[in-house]
CSV table of C-alpha atoms and ligand atoms in Angstrom, one decimal:
chain,number,residue,atom,x,y,z
J,1,MET,CA,0.0,0.0,0.0
J,2,GLU,CA,1.2,3.5,-0.7
J,3,ALA,CA,1.7,6.2,1.9
J,4,PHE,CA,3.1,9.8,2.0
J,5,VAL,CA,6.0,10.7,4.2
J,6,VAL,CA,5.9,14.4,5.0
J,7,ARG,CA,8.7,16.2,6.8
J,8,GLY,CA,7.0,19.4,8.0
J,9,GLY,CA,8.2,22.9,8.5
J,10,ARG,CA,8.8,24.2,5.0
J,11,ARG,CA,7.0,27.3,3.8
J,12,LEU,CA,5.3,26.7,0.5
J,13,ARG,CA,6.3,29.1,-2.3
J,14,GLY,CA,5.7,29.2,-6.0
J,15,SER,CA,2.7,28.7,-8.2
J,16,VAL,CA,0.3,26.0,-8.9
J,17,ARG,CA,-2.3,25.6,-11.7
J,18,ILE,CA,-5.7,24.2,-10.8
J,19,ASN,CA,-7.0,21.2,-12.7
J,20,GLY,CA,-10.5,20.6,-14.0
J,21,ALA,CA,-13.0,19.8,-11.3
J,22,LYS,CA,-13.4,16.2,-10.3
J,23,ASN,CA,-17.0,16.6,-9.1
J,24,SER,CA,-17.9,18.4,-12.3
J,25,SER,CA,-16.2,15.9,-14.6
J,26,LEU,CA,-18.1,12.9,-13.0
J,27,ILE,CA,-21.5,14.4,-13.7
J,28,LEU,CA,-20.5,15.6,-17.1
J,29,MET,CA,-19.2,12.2,-18.1
J,30,ALA,CA,-22.4,10.6,-17.0
J,31,ALA,CA,-24.4,13.1,-19.0
J,32,ALA,CA,-22.6,12.0,-22.1
J,33,LEU,CA,-25.0,9.0,-22.0
J,34,LEU,CA,-27.8,11.3,-23.0
J,35,THR,CA,-26.8,11.2,-26.7
J,36,ASP,CA,-25.1,8.7,-29.0
J,37,GLU,CA,-23.2,11.5,-30.8
J,38,PRO,CA,-19.6,12.3,-29.7
J,39,VAL,CA,-19.2,14.4,-26.6
J,40,THR,CA,-15.7,15.8,-25.9
J,41,LEU,CA,-14.8,17.0,-22.4
J,42,ARG,CA,-11.6,19.1,-22.0
J,43,GLY,CA,-9.7,19.4,-18.7
J,44,VAL,CA,-10.8,16.1,-17.1
J,45,PRO,CA,-8.4,15.4,-14.3
J,46,ARG,CA,-6.5,12.1,-14.2
J,47,LEU,CA,-7.9,10.7,-11.0
J,48,ARG,CA,-9.0,7.4,-9.6
J,49,ASP,CA,-12.6,8.6,-9.6
J,50,THR,CA,-12.6,9.7,-13.2
J,51,ASN,CA,-10.8,6.5,-14.2
J,52,ASN,CA,-13.6,4.6,-12.4
J,53,MET,CA,-16.2,6.6,-14.2
J,54,THR,CA,-14.5,5.8,-17.6
J,55,ALA,CA,-14.6,2.1,-16.7
J,56,LEU,CA,-18.2,2.3,-15.7
J,57,LEU,CA,-19.2,4.1,-18.9
J,58,GLU,CA,-17.3,1.5,-20.9
J,59,THR,CA,-19.4,-1.2,-19.4
J,60,LEU,CA,-22.4,0.8,-20.5
J,61,GLY,CA,-21.3,0.9,-24.1
J,62,ARG,CA,-20.3,4.6,-24.0
J,63,GLY,CA,-16.5,4.6,-23.7
J,64,PHE,CA,-14.4,7.7,-23.3
J,65,ALA,CA,-11.2,7.7,-25.4
J,66,VAL,CA,-8.3,10.2,-24.8
J,67,GLN,CA,-8.4,12.8,-27.5
J,68,ASP,CA,-5.5,15.1,-26.5
J,69,ASN,CA,-3.3,14.3,-23.5
J,70,ALA,CA,-2.0,17.8,-23.1
J,71,GLU,CA,-5.5,19.3,-22.9
J,72,GLN,CA,-6.8,16.3,-20.9
J,73,ALA,CA,-9.5,16.0,-23.5
J,74,MET,CA,-11.6,12.9,-23.9
J,75,THR,CA,-14.4,12.0,-26.3
J,76,ALA,CA,-17.3,9.6,-25.6
J,77,ARG,CA,-18.6,7.4,-28.4
J,78,THR,CA,-21.4,4.8,-28.3
J,79,ASP,CA,-20.7,1.2,-29.3
J,80,ASP,CA,-23.5,-0.5,-27.5
J,81,PRO,CA,-26.6,1.5,-26.6
J,82,SER,CA,-28.4,-1.6,-25.2
J,83,ARG,CA,-26.5,-1.9,-22.0
J,84,CYS,CA,-28.2,-0.5,-18.9
J,85,THR,CA,-26.6,-2.1,-15.9
J,86,ALA,CA,-24.1,-0.3,-13.6
J,87,HIS,CA,-22.7,-3.3,-11.7
J,88,TYR,CA,-22.0,-3.6,-8.0
J,89,ASP,CA,-18.2,-4.1,-8.6
J,90,ILE,CA,-17.8,-0.6,-10.0
J,91,VAL,CA,-20.5,1.2,-8.0
J,92,ARG,CA,-19.1,0.1,-4.7
J,93,THR,CA,-15.7,1.8,-5.6
J,94,MET,CA,-17.4,5.2,-6.2
J,95,ARG,CA,-20.7,6.5,-5.0
J,96,ALA,CA,-20.8,9.0,-7.8
J,97,SER,CA,-21.8,6.1,-10.1
J,98,ILE,CA,-25.3,6.9,-9.1
J,99,CYS,CA,-25.3,9.8,-11.5
J,100,VAL,CA,-25.6,7.5,-14.5
J,101,LEU,CA,-29.1,6.6,-13.3
J,102,GLY,CA,-31.0,9.6,-14.7
J,103,PRO,CA,-29.2,9.8,-18.1
J,104,LEU,CA,-29.5,6.1,-18.7
J,105,LEU,CA,-33.1,6.0,-17.9
J,106,ALA,CA,-34.0,9.1,-20.0
J,107,LYS,CA,-32.0,8.0,-23.0
J,108,ARG,CA,-32.3,4.2,-23.0
J,109,GLY,CA,-35.7,3.8,-21.1
J,110,GLU,CA,-34.1,1.5,-18.5
J,111,ALA,CA,-31.4,1.7,-15.9
J,112,ARG,CA,-30.2,-0.9,-13.4
J,113,VAL,CA,-27.8,0.7,-11.0
J,114,SER,CA,-26.4,-1.1,-8.0
J,115,MET,CA,-27.6,0.5,-4.8
J,116,PRO,CA,-24.6,2.5,-3.4
J,117,GLY,CA,-24.0,1.7,0.2
J,118,GLY,CA,-23.0,4.1,3.0
J,119,CYS,CA,-19.5,5.4,3.1
J,120,ASN,CA,-17.0,6.7,5.5
J,121,ILE,CA,-18.5,10.2,5.6
J,122,GLY,CA,-22.0,9.0,6.6
J,123,ASP,CA,-25.1,7.2,5.4
J,124,ARG,CA,-25.5,9.0,2.1
J,125,PRO,CA,-29.0,7.9,1.1
J,126,VAL,CA,-30.4,8.3,-2.5
J,127,ASP,CA,-34.1,8.7,-1.7
J,128,LEU,CA,-34.2,12.2,-3.2
J,129,HIS,CA,-32.7,10.9,-6.5
J,130,LEU,CA,-35.5,8.3,-6.6
J,131,HIS,CA,-38.2,10.8,-5.6
J,132,GLY,CA,-37.2,13.1,-8.4
J,133,LEU,CA,-37.1,10.4,-11.1
J,134,ARG,CA,-40.4,8.9,-9.9
J,135,ALA,CA,-42.0,12.4,-10.1
J,136,LEU,CA,-40.9,12.4,-13.8
J,137,GLY,CA,-42.9,9.2,-14.2
J,138,ALA,CA,-40.2,6.5,-13.8
J,139,ARG,CA,-41.2,3.2,-12.4
J,140,ILE,CA,-38.6,2.3,-9.8
J,141,ASP,CA,-38.1,-1.0,-7.9
J,142,LEU,CA,-35.3,-2.4,-5.8
J,143,GLU,CA,-34.3,-5.8,-7.1
J,144,GLU,CA,-31.5,-7.8,-5.5
J,145,GLY,CA,-29.6,-4.8,-4.4
J,146,TYR,CA,-30.1,-2.9,-7.7
J,147,ILE,CA,-32.2,0.2,-8.4
J,148,VAL,CA,-34.2,-0.8,-11.5
J,149,ALA,CA,-35.8,2.2,-13.2
J,150,ARG,CA,-38.0,2.0,-16.3
J,151,THR,CA,-40.0,4.4,-18.5
J,152,ASP,CA,-41.5,4.7,-22.0
J,153,ARG,CA,-40.8,8.4,-21.8
J,154,LEU,CA,-40.4,10.7,-18.8
J,155,ARG,CA,-42.9,13.5,-18.3
J,156,GLY,CA,-42.1,17.0,-17.2
J,157,THR,CA,-43.3,17.9,-13.8
J,158,ARG,CA,-42.8,20.2,-10.8
J,159,VAL,CA,-40.6,18.5,-8.1
J,160,PHE,CA,-39.2,19.5,-4.7
J,161,LEU,CA,-35.7,18.1,-4.1
J,162,GLY,CA,-35.0,19.4,-0.6
J,163,GLY,CA,-34.1,16.9,2.1
J,164,PRO,CA,-33.2,17.0,5.8
J,165,PHE,CA,-29.7,18.4,5.0
J,166,GLY,CA,-30.8,20.8,2.3
J,167,SER,CA,-30.4,20.2,-1.5
J,168,THR,CA,-28.6,17.3,-3.1
J,169,VAL,CA,-25.9,17.9,-5.7
J,170,LEU,CA,-25.9,14.5,-7.5
J,171,GLY,CA,-29.7,14.2,-7.1
J,172,THR,CA,-30.1,17.5,-8.8
J,173,ALA,CA,-27.7,16.4,-11.6
J,174,ASN,CA,-29.7,13.2,-12.0
J,175,VAL,CA,-33.1,14.8,-12.2
J,176,MET,CA,-32.0,17.8,-14.3
J,177,SER,CA,-30.2,15.5,-16.8
J,178,ALA,CA,-33.2,13.1,-17.1
J,179,ALA,CA,-35.6,16.1,-17.5
J,180,THR,CA,-33.8,17.3,-20.6
J,181,LEU,CA,-35.3,14.4,-22.6
J,182,ALA,CA,-38.7,14.4,-20.9
J,183,ALA,CA,-41.9,15.4,-22.6
J,184,GLY,CA,-42.9,18.9,-21.3
J,185,THR,CA,-41.4,21.2,-18.7
J,186,THR,CA,-39.8,20.3,-15.4
J,187,VAL,CA,-39.4,22.7,-12.5
J,188,ILE,CA,-36.9,21.5,-9.9
J,189,GLU,CA,-37.4,23.4,-6.6
J,190,SER,CA,-34.7,23.4,-3.9
J,191,ALA,CA,-32.2,22.4,-6.5
J,192,ALA,CA,-28.5,22.3,-5.6
J,193,CYS,CA,-26.9,25.7,-6.4
J,194,GLU,CA,-23.3,24.2,-6.6
J,195,PRO,CA,-21.2,25.6,-9.5
J,196,GLU,CA,-20.8,22.0,-10.8
J,197,ILE,CA,-24.6,22.0,-11.5
J,198,GLU,CA,-24.1,25.2,-13.6
J,199,ASP,CA,-21.2,23.5,-15.4
J,200,LEU,CA,-23.5,20.5,-16.1
J,201,ALA,CA,-26.3,22.8,-17.4
J,202,ALA,CA,-23.7,24.5,-19.7
J,203,LEU,CA,-22.7,21.1,-21.2
J,204,LEU,CA,-26.4,20.1,-21.6
J,205,THR,CA,-27.3,23.4,-23.2
J,206,SER,CA,-24.5,23.0,-25.7
J,207,MET,CA,-26.0,19.5,-26.4
J,208,GLY,CA,-29.3,21.2,-27.2
J,209,ALA,CA,-31.1,21.1,-23.8
J,210,ARG,CA,-33.3,24.0,-22.8
J,211,ILE,CA,-32.4,24.9,-19.2
J,212,THR,CA,-32.8,28.1,-17.2
J,213,GLY,CA,-32.0,28.9,-13.5
J,214,ALA,CA,-29.0,26.5,-13.0
J,215,GLY,CA,-27.0,27.9,-10.1
J,216,SER,CA,-30.3,29.0,-8.3
J,217,PRO,CA,-32.7,26.9,-6.2
J,218,ARG,CA,-35.3,26.8,-9.1
J,219,ILE,CA,-34.2,25.1,-12.3
J,220,THR,CA,-36.6,24.9,-15.3
J,221,VAL,CA,-36.0,22.4,-18.0
J,222,GLU,CA,-38.0,22.3,-21.2
J,223,GLY,CA,-37.7,18.7,-22.5
J,224,VAL,CA,-36.5,18.1,-26.1
J,225,ASP,CA,-36.7,14.9,-28.2
J,226,GLU,CA,-33.0,14.4,-28.5
J,227,LEU,CA,-29.6,15.8,-27.7
J,228,THR,CA,-26.6,16.2,-29.9
J,229,GLY,CA,-22.8,15.9,-29.4
J,230,ALA,CA,-20.8,18.8,-27.8
J,231,ASP,CA,-17.4,20.0,-26.9
J,232,HIS,CA,-17.0,21.4,-23.4
J,233,GLN,CA,-14.3,22.7,-21.1
J,234,VAL,CA,-14.6,21.5,-17.5
J,235,MET,CA,-14.7,24.2,-14.8
J,236,PRO,CA,-11.6,24.4,-12.5
J,237,ASP,CA,-11.8,22.5,-9.2
J,238,ARG,CA,-12.8,24.8,-6.4
J,239,ILE,CA,-11.9,22.2,-3.7
J,240,GLU,CA,-8.4,21.7,-5.1
J,241,ALA,CA,-8.0,25.4,-5.2
J,242,GLY,CA,-9.2,25.8,-1.6
J,243,THR,CA,-7.0,23.0,-0.5
J,244,PHE,CA,-3.9,24.7,-1.9
J,245,MET,CA,-4.9,28.0,-0.4
J,246,LEU,CA,-5.1,26.3,3.0
J,247,ALA,CA,-1.8,24.6,2.3
J,248,ALA,CA,-0.2,28.0,1.7
J,249,ALA,CA,-1.8,29.4,4.8
J,250,ILE,CA,-0.8,26.6,7.2
J,251,THR,CA,2.8,26.8,6.1
J,252,ASN,CA,3.0,30.6,6.3
J,253,GLY,CA,3.8,30.4,2.7
J,254,GLU,CA,3.2,32.5,-0.4
J,255,VAL,CA,1.6,30.7,-3.3
J,256,THR,CA,0.2,31.9,-6.6
J,257,ILE,CA,-2.8,29.9,-7.8
J,258,GLU,CA,-3.7,29.9,-11.5
J,259,ASN,CA,-7.0,28.9,-13.0
J,260,CYS,CA,-8.6,29.6,-9.7
J,261,PRO,CA,-12.5,29.7,-9.6
J,262,VAL,CA,-12.7,32.6,-7.1
J,263,ASP,CA,-16.4,33.1,-8.1
J,264,ALA,CA,-17.1,29.7,-6.6
J,265,LEU,CA,-15.1,30.3,-3.4
J,266,THR,CA,-16.7,33.3,-1.8
J,267,ALA,CA,-17.4,31.6,1.5
J,268,THR,CA,-14.0,30.1,1.7
J,269,LEU,CA,-12.3,33.5,0.9
J,270,ASP,CA,-14.5,35.1,3.6
J,271,ARG,CA,-13.3,32.6,6.3
J,272,LEU,CA,-9.7,32.8,5.1
J,273,SER,CA,-9.9,36.6,5.5
J,274,ALA,CA,-11.4,36.2,9.0
J,275,VAL,CA,-8.4,33.9,9.9
J,276,GLY,CA,-6.0,36.5,8.6
J,277,VAL,CA,-4.9,34.9,5.4
J,278,GLU,CA,-4.3,37.3,2.5
J,279,VAL,CA,-5.9,36.3,-0.9
J,280,GLU,CA,-5.5,38.8,-3.7
J,281,SER,CA,-6.6,38.5,-7.3
J,282,ASP,CA,-4.1,39.6,-10.0
J,283,PRO,CA,-6.4,41.5,-12.4
J,284,ALA,CA,-3.7,41.8,-15.0
J,285,ALA,CA,-3.3,38.1,-15.3
J,286,SER,CA,-7.1,37.3,-15.4
J,287,PRO,CA,-9.1,40.5,-16.1
J,288,GLN,CA,-12.6,39.0,-17.0
J,289,ASP,CA,-13.4,35.5,-16.0
J,290,ARG,CA,-13.9,35.2,-12.3
J,291,MET,CA,-13.9,31.4,-12.6
J,292,ARG,CA,-10.3,31.4,-13.9
J,293,GLN,CA,-8.4,34.0,-12.0
J,294,THR,CA,-4.8,34.1,-10.8
J,295,VAL,CA,-4.6,34.7,-7.1
J,296,ARG,CA,-1.8,35.2,-4.6
J,297,VAL,CA,-2.3,33.6,-1.2
J,298,ALA,CA,0.0,34.6,1.7
J,299,SER,CA,0.0,34.2,5.4
J,300,HIS,CA,2.7,35.9,7.5
J,301,ARG,CA,1.0,36.6,10.8
J,302,ARG,CA,-0.8,34.8,13.6
J,303,LEU,CA,-4.0,33.0,12.7
J,304,GLU,CA,-7.3,34.3,14.2
J,305,PRO,CA,-9.8,31.7,15.5
J,306,VAL,CA,-13.1,31.6,13.6
J,307,GLN,CA,-16.6,30.0,13.6
J,308,VAL,CA,-17.4,28.0,10.5
J,309,VAL,CA,-20.6,26.2,9.5
J,310,THR,CA,-20.6,24.0,6.4
J,311,GLN,CA,-23.6,24.5,4.2
J,312,PRO,CA,-24.8,23.9,0.6
J,313,HIS,CA,-23.3,26.3,-1.9
J,314,PRO,CA,-22.8,29.3,-1.6
J,315,GLY,CA,-22.0,28.4,2.1
J,316,PHE,CA,-18.7,27.0,3.2
J,317,PRO,CA,-18.1,23.7,1.5
J,318,THR,CA,-18.1,20.4,3.5
J,319,ASP,CA,-15.3,19.3,1.2
J,320,LEU,CA,-12.9,21.9,2.7
J,321,GLN,CA,-13.9,21.3,6.3
J,322,ALA,CA,-11.1,18.9,7.2
J,323,GLN,CA,-8.4,21.1,5.6
J,324,LEU,CA,-9.7,24.2,7.4
J,325,MET,CA,-9.7,22.3,10.7
J,326,ALA,CA,-6.0,21.5,10.2
J,327,LEU,CA,-5.4,25.2,9.8
J,328,LEU,CA,-7.5,26.2,12.8
J,329,CYS,CA,-5.6,23.7,15.0
J,330,LEU,CA,-2.8,26.3,14.9
J,331,ALA,CA,-4.9,29.4,15.4
J,332,ASP,CA,-4.5,31.7,18.4
J,333,GLY,CA,-7.7,30.7,20.4
J,334,ASN,CA,-10.8,28.6,20.1
J,335,SER,CA,-12.6,28.0,16.8
J,336,ILE,CA,-15.9,26.1,16.3
J,337,ILE,CA,-16.6,24.1,13.2
J,338,THR,CA,-20.1,22.8,12.6
J,339,GLU,CA,-20.9,20.3,9.9
J,340,LYS,CA,-24.4,20.7,8.5
J,341,ILE,CA,-24.1,18.5,5.4
J,342,PHE,CA,-22.5,15.3,6.7
J,343,PRO,CA,-22.7,15.5,10.5
J,344,ASP,CA,-20.4,12.5,11.0
J,345,ARG,CA,-17.7,13.7,8.6
J,346,PHE,CA,-15.1,13.9,11.3
J,347,LEU,CA,-12.7,11.0,10.6
J,348,HIS,CA,-9.8,13.4,10.8
J,349,VAL,CA,-10.5,14.5,14.4
J,350,ALA,CA,-8.9,11.4,16.0
J,351,GLU,CA,-6.0,11.5,13.7
J,352,LEU,CA,-5.3,15.3,14.1
J,353,SER,CA,-5.5,14.7,17.9
J,354,ARG,CA,-2.7,12.1,17.5
J,355,MET,CA,-0.6,15.0,16.1
J,356,GLY,CA,-1.2,17.1,19.1
J,357,ALA,CA,-4.3,19.0,18.1
J,358,ASP,CA,-6.7,19.9,20.9
J,359,LEU,CA,-10.2,19.0,19.5
J,360,THR,CA,-13.5,18.3,21.3
J,361,ARG,CA,-16.3,16.9,19.3
J,362,ASN,CA,-19.9,17.5,20.4
J,363,GLY,CA,-22.3,16.0,17.8
J,364,PRO,CA,-22.0,17.9,14.6
J,365,SER,CA,-19.6,20.5,16.0
J,366,VAL,CA,-15.9,20.4,17.0
J,367,LEU,CA,-14.3,22.9,19.3
J,368,VAL,CA,-10.8,23.5,18.0
J,369,SER,CA,-8.6,24.9,20.6
J,370,GLY,CA,-5.5,26.3,19.0
J,371,VAL,CA,-2.1,24.8,19.9
J,372,LYS,CA,1.4,26.2,19.4
J,373,LYS,CA,2.5,23.3,17.2
J,374,LEU,CA,1.5,20.0,15.7
J,375,ILE,CA,3.9,17.1,15.9
J,376,GLY,CA,4.4,14.5,13.2
J,377,ALA,CA,3.0,11.0,13.7
J,378,PRO,CA,1.8,8.0,11.7
J,379,VAL,CA,-1.8,8.7,10.7
J,380,MET,CA,-4.5,7.2,8.6
J,381,ALA,CA,-7.7,8.5,7.2
J,382,SER,CA,-10.4,6.8,5.4
J,383,ASP,CA,-11.8,9.5,3.2
J,384,LEU,CA,-10.5,11.8,0.5
J,385,ARG,CA,-10.8,15.2,2.2
J,386,ALA,CA,-9.9,13.9,5.7
J,387,SER,CA,-6.6,12.7,4.1
J,388,ALA,CA,-6.0,16.1,2.5
J,389,GLY,CA,-6.5,17.7,6.0
J,390,LEU,CA,-3.8,15.3,7.4
J,391,VAL,CA,-1.4,16.2,4.6
J,392,LEU,CA,-1.8,19.9,5.4
J,393,ALA,CA,-1.3,19.2,9.1
J,394,GLY,CA,1.9,17.2,8.2
J,395,LEU,CA,3.2,20.1,6.2
J,396,ALA,CA,3.0,22.3,9.2
J,397,ALA,CA,4.0,19.8,11.9
J,398,GLN,CA,7.3,19.4,13.6
J,399,GLY,CA,9.0,16.2,12.5
J,400,THR,CA,7.8,13.5,10.2
J,401,THR,CA,4.2,12.5,9.4
J,402,LEU,CA,3.4,9.2,7.7
J,403,ILE,CA,0.0,9.4,6.0
J,404,ASN,CA,-1.3,5.9,5.2
J,405,ARG,CA,-3.8,4.8,2.5
J,406,VAL,CA,-3.1,7.7,0.1
J,407,TYR,CA,-5.3,5.9,-2.5
J,408,HIS,CA,-8.1,8.0,-0.9
J,409,LEU,CA,-6.2,11.2,-2.0
J,410,ASP,CA,-5.6,9.8,-5.5
J,411,ARG,CA,-9.4,9.8,-5.9
J,412,GLY,CA,-9.5,13.6,-5.9
J,413,TYR,CA,-6.0,15.1,-6.2
J,414,GLU,CA,-3.8,14.5,-9.2
J,415,SER,CA,-0.3,13.6,-8.0
J,416,MET,CA,-0.7,15.8,-4.9
J,417,GLU,CA,2.8,15.1,-3.7
J,418,VAL,CA,4.4,16.2,-7.0
J,419,THR,CA,2.5,19.5,-6.9
J,420,LEU,CA,3.4,20.1,-3.3
J,421,ARG,CA,7.1,19.2,-3.9
J,422,GLY,CA,7.0,21.8,-6.7
J,423,LEU,CA,6.0,24.3,-4.0
J,424,GLY,CA,8.9,23.4,-1.9
J,425,ALA,CA,7.3,20.8,0.4
J,426,ASP,CA,9.3,17.8,1.6
J,427,ILE,CA,6.9,15.0,0.8
J,428,GLU,CA,7.3,11.7,-0.9
J,429,ARG,CA,5.2,8.7,-1.9
J,430,VAL,CA,6.5,5.4,-0.5
J,431,SER,CA,5.3,1.8,-0.4
J,432,VAL,CA,4.5,0.4,3.0
J,433,PRO,CA,3.5,-3.2,3.9
J,434,THR,CA,-0.2,-3.6,4.4
Y,1,EPZ,C1,-21.6,15.7,-3.6
Y,1,EPZ,O1,-22.0,14.4,-3.1
Y,1,EPZ,C2,-20.1,15.6,-3.8
Y,1,EPZ,N1,-19.8,14.4,-4.6
Y,1,EPZ,C3,-19.4,15.4,-2.4
Y,1,EPZ,O2,-18.0,15.5,-2.6
Y,1,EPZ,C4,-19.9,16.6,-1.6
Y,1,EPZ,O3,-19.3,16.5,-0.3
Y,1,EPZ,C5,-21.4,16.7,-1.5
Y,1,EPZ,O4,-21.9,16.8,-2.9
Y,1,EPZ,C6,-21.9,17.9,-0.8
Y,1,EPZ,O5,-21.4,19.1,-1.4
Y,1,EPZ,C7,-19.7,14.5,-5.9
Y,1,EPZ,O6,-20.0,15.5,-6.5
Y,1,EPZ,C8,-19.3,13.3,-6.7
Y,1,EPZ,P1,-25.5,15.5,-1.6
Y,1,EPZ,P2,-23.6,14.1,-3.1
Y,1,EPZ,O7,-26.5,14.6,-2.2
Y,1,EPZ,O8,-24.3,14.7,-4.2
Y,1,EPZ,C9,-28.4,14.1,2.0
Y,1,EPZ,C10,-15.8,14.8,-2.3
Y,1,EPZ,O9,-15.1,14.7,-1.3
Y,1,EPZ,N2,-29.1,13.4,1.0
Y,1,EPZ,O10,-25.5,16.9,-2.0
Y,1,EPZ,O11,-23.7,12.6,-2.9
Y,1,EPZ,C11,-27.0,13.6,2.2
Y,1,EPZ,O12,-26.9,12.5,3.1
Y,1,EPZ,C12,-17.2,14.3,-2.2
Y,1,EPZ,O13,-15.4,15.2,-3.4
Y,1,EPZ,C13,-30.3,12.8,1.3
Y,1,EPZ,O14,-30.8,12.9,2.4
Y,1,EPZ,O15,-24.1,14.8,-1.8
Y,1,EPZ,C14,-26.3,14.8,2.7
Y,1,EPZ,O16,-26.6,15.0,4.1
Y,1,EPZ,C15,-17.6,13.6,-1.0
Y,1,EPZ,N3,-31.0,12.1,0.4
Y,1,EPZ,C16,-26.9,16.0,2.0
Y,1,EPZ,O17,-28.2,15.4,1.5
Y,1,EPZ,C17,-30.5,11.9,-0.9
Y,1,EPZ,O18,-31.1,11.3,-1.7
Y,1,EPZ,C18,-26.1,16.5,0.8
Y,1,EPZ,O19,-25.7,15.4,0.0
Y,1,EPZ,C19,-29.3,12.6,-1.2
Y,1,EPZ,C20,-28.6,13.3,-0.3
């Protein structure tokens, strides 16, 4: 098994270019099932999750082939439109497999998708996905662990997609994608407002879909009879950008971040500013597009404690909670982090404590009492963002941190250790016995 060895204490300096967004790529790739014409996606990051999605789509007769390595461009083509089953073996490796459900159903009239189980960050039910697709007229049964959905043609409708923890990102992607081929108009209320949903709507629109309101809680989709091929540039990854901002901050470094989607990071920038981290856009380098700015992140002074609540977009993202917690461990006072999306997403708490952090969990909240220093230790996390939080802690810690099971990191960060080394970090990937 692979691990990272991090020798902490180096200030990060230099520049980093942000890749295309993982969570956008996954729903865009699934949406390519809505047509049999070629769909090209540019800027798809090389990650375990995108590889898994490619493998899944191949089993569905809609394989993606590399078009241009430098641009990370891939094109989907159909070789067997009769395949409708997303098998357990692949779905269990990646919950995002659920987002093939809506496109398969709408295009092929049938979808059999293995029911995703819970995962390390919580229960993660899919009831809202099913509620939305049933509202569009799908007949859905659970058969031997598979969600089996059928339709002759979906019908537009008005559907409320809010749940106990707010909107659902992949649920909105599923229902919005399916509605593009429904007869009539669909209105999704309490839709997820995440920028990845806007990115999906942009791809679908260039495929001929008629969508308004993406990025707001009410999305309207006028169904069309068929969609065409398209060529689409994936948005930059806001979570990767936020992670490198926090890496700069925790090492008192100075890092320039290119291709940075600042427009999608307002809550993160607000909290960084409250902590005392400087983030400045370079208007000369990126005058127009607020999704592709060049920003300079610097932290030279003491870190202020803050209160943070994770919320659906545009609130502070749950996918940066672990990384922010690592930073606040070194703040000058008491911070409170409350997790409102996945209330059990705190796998990193015990591991950070092993590094000398002073953390007290109380239900969905953690009191983070700042300490003077973190101390390197062997640690292990069982989810992607928790692992990223531990890498950040290791960069700032005194001594050596061994982060086990980095395959979690490889799901969402492309060669993270190489990027961090480019910024001056002392980090290497090693093999360790299981
Ligand atoms: C997406 O997961 C992301 N995954 C997650 O990123 C991210 O943490 C999450 O959105 C929240 O922003 C991808 O885009 C591939 P949700 P998703 O449905 O869509 C509850 C990462 O690290 N809920 O928006 O599966 C759910 O339990 C990953 O990159 C229901 O109750 O999350 C949660 O409390 C991890 N019923 C809340 O809604 C449902 O049917 C939000 O979940 C669906 C969800």
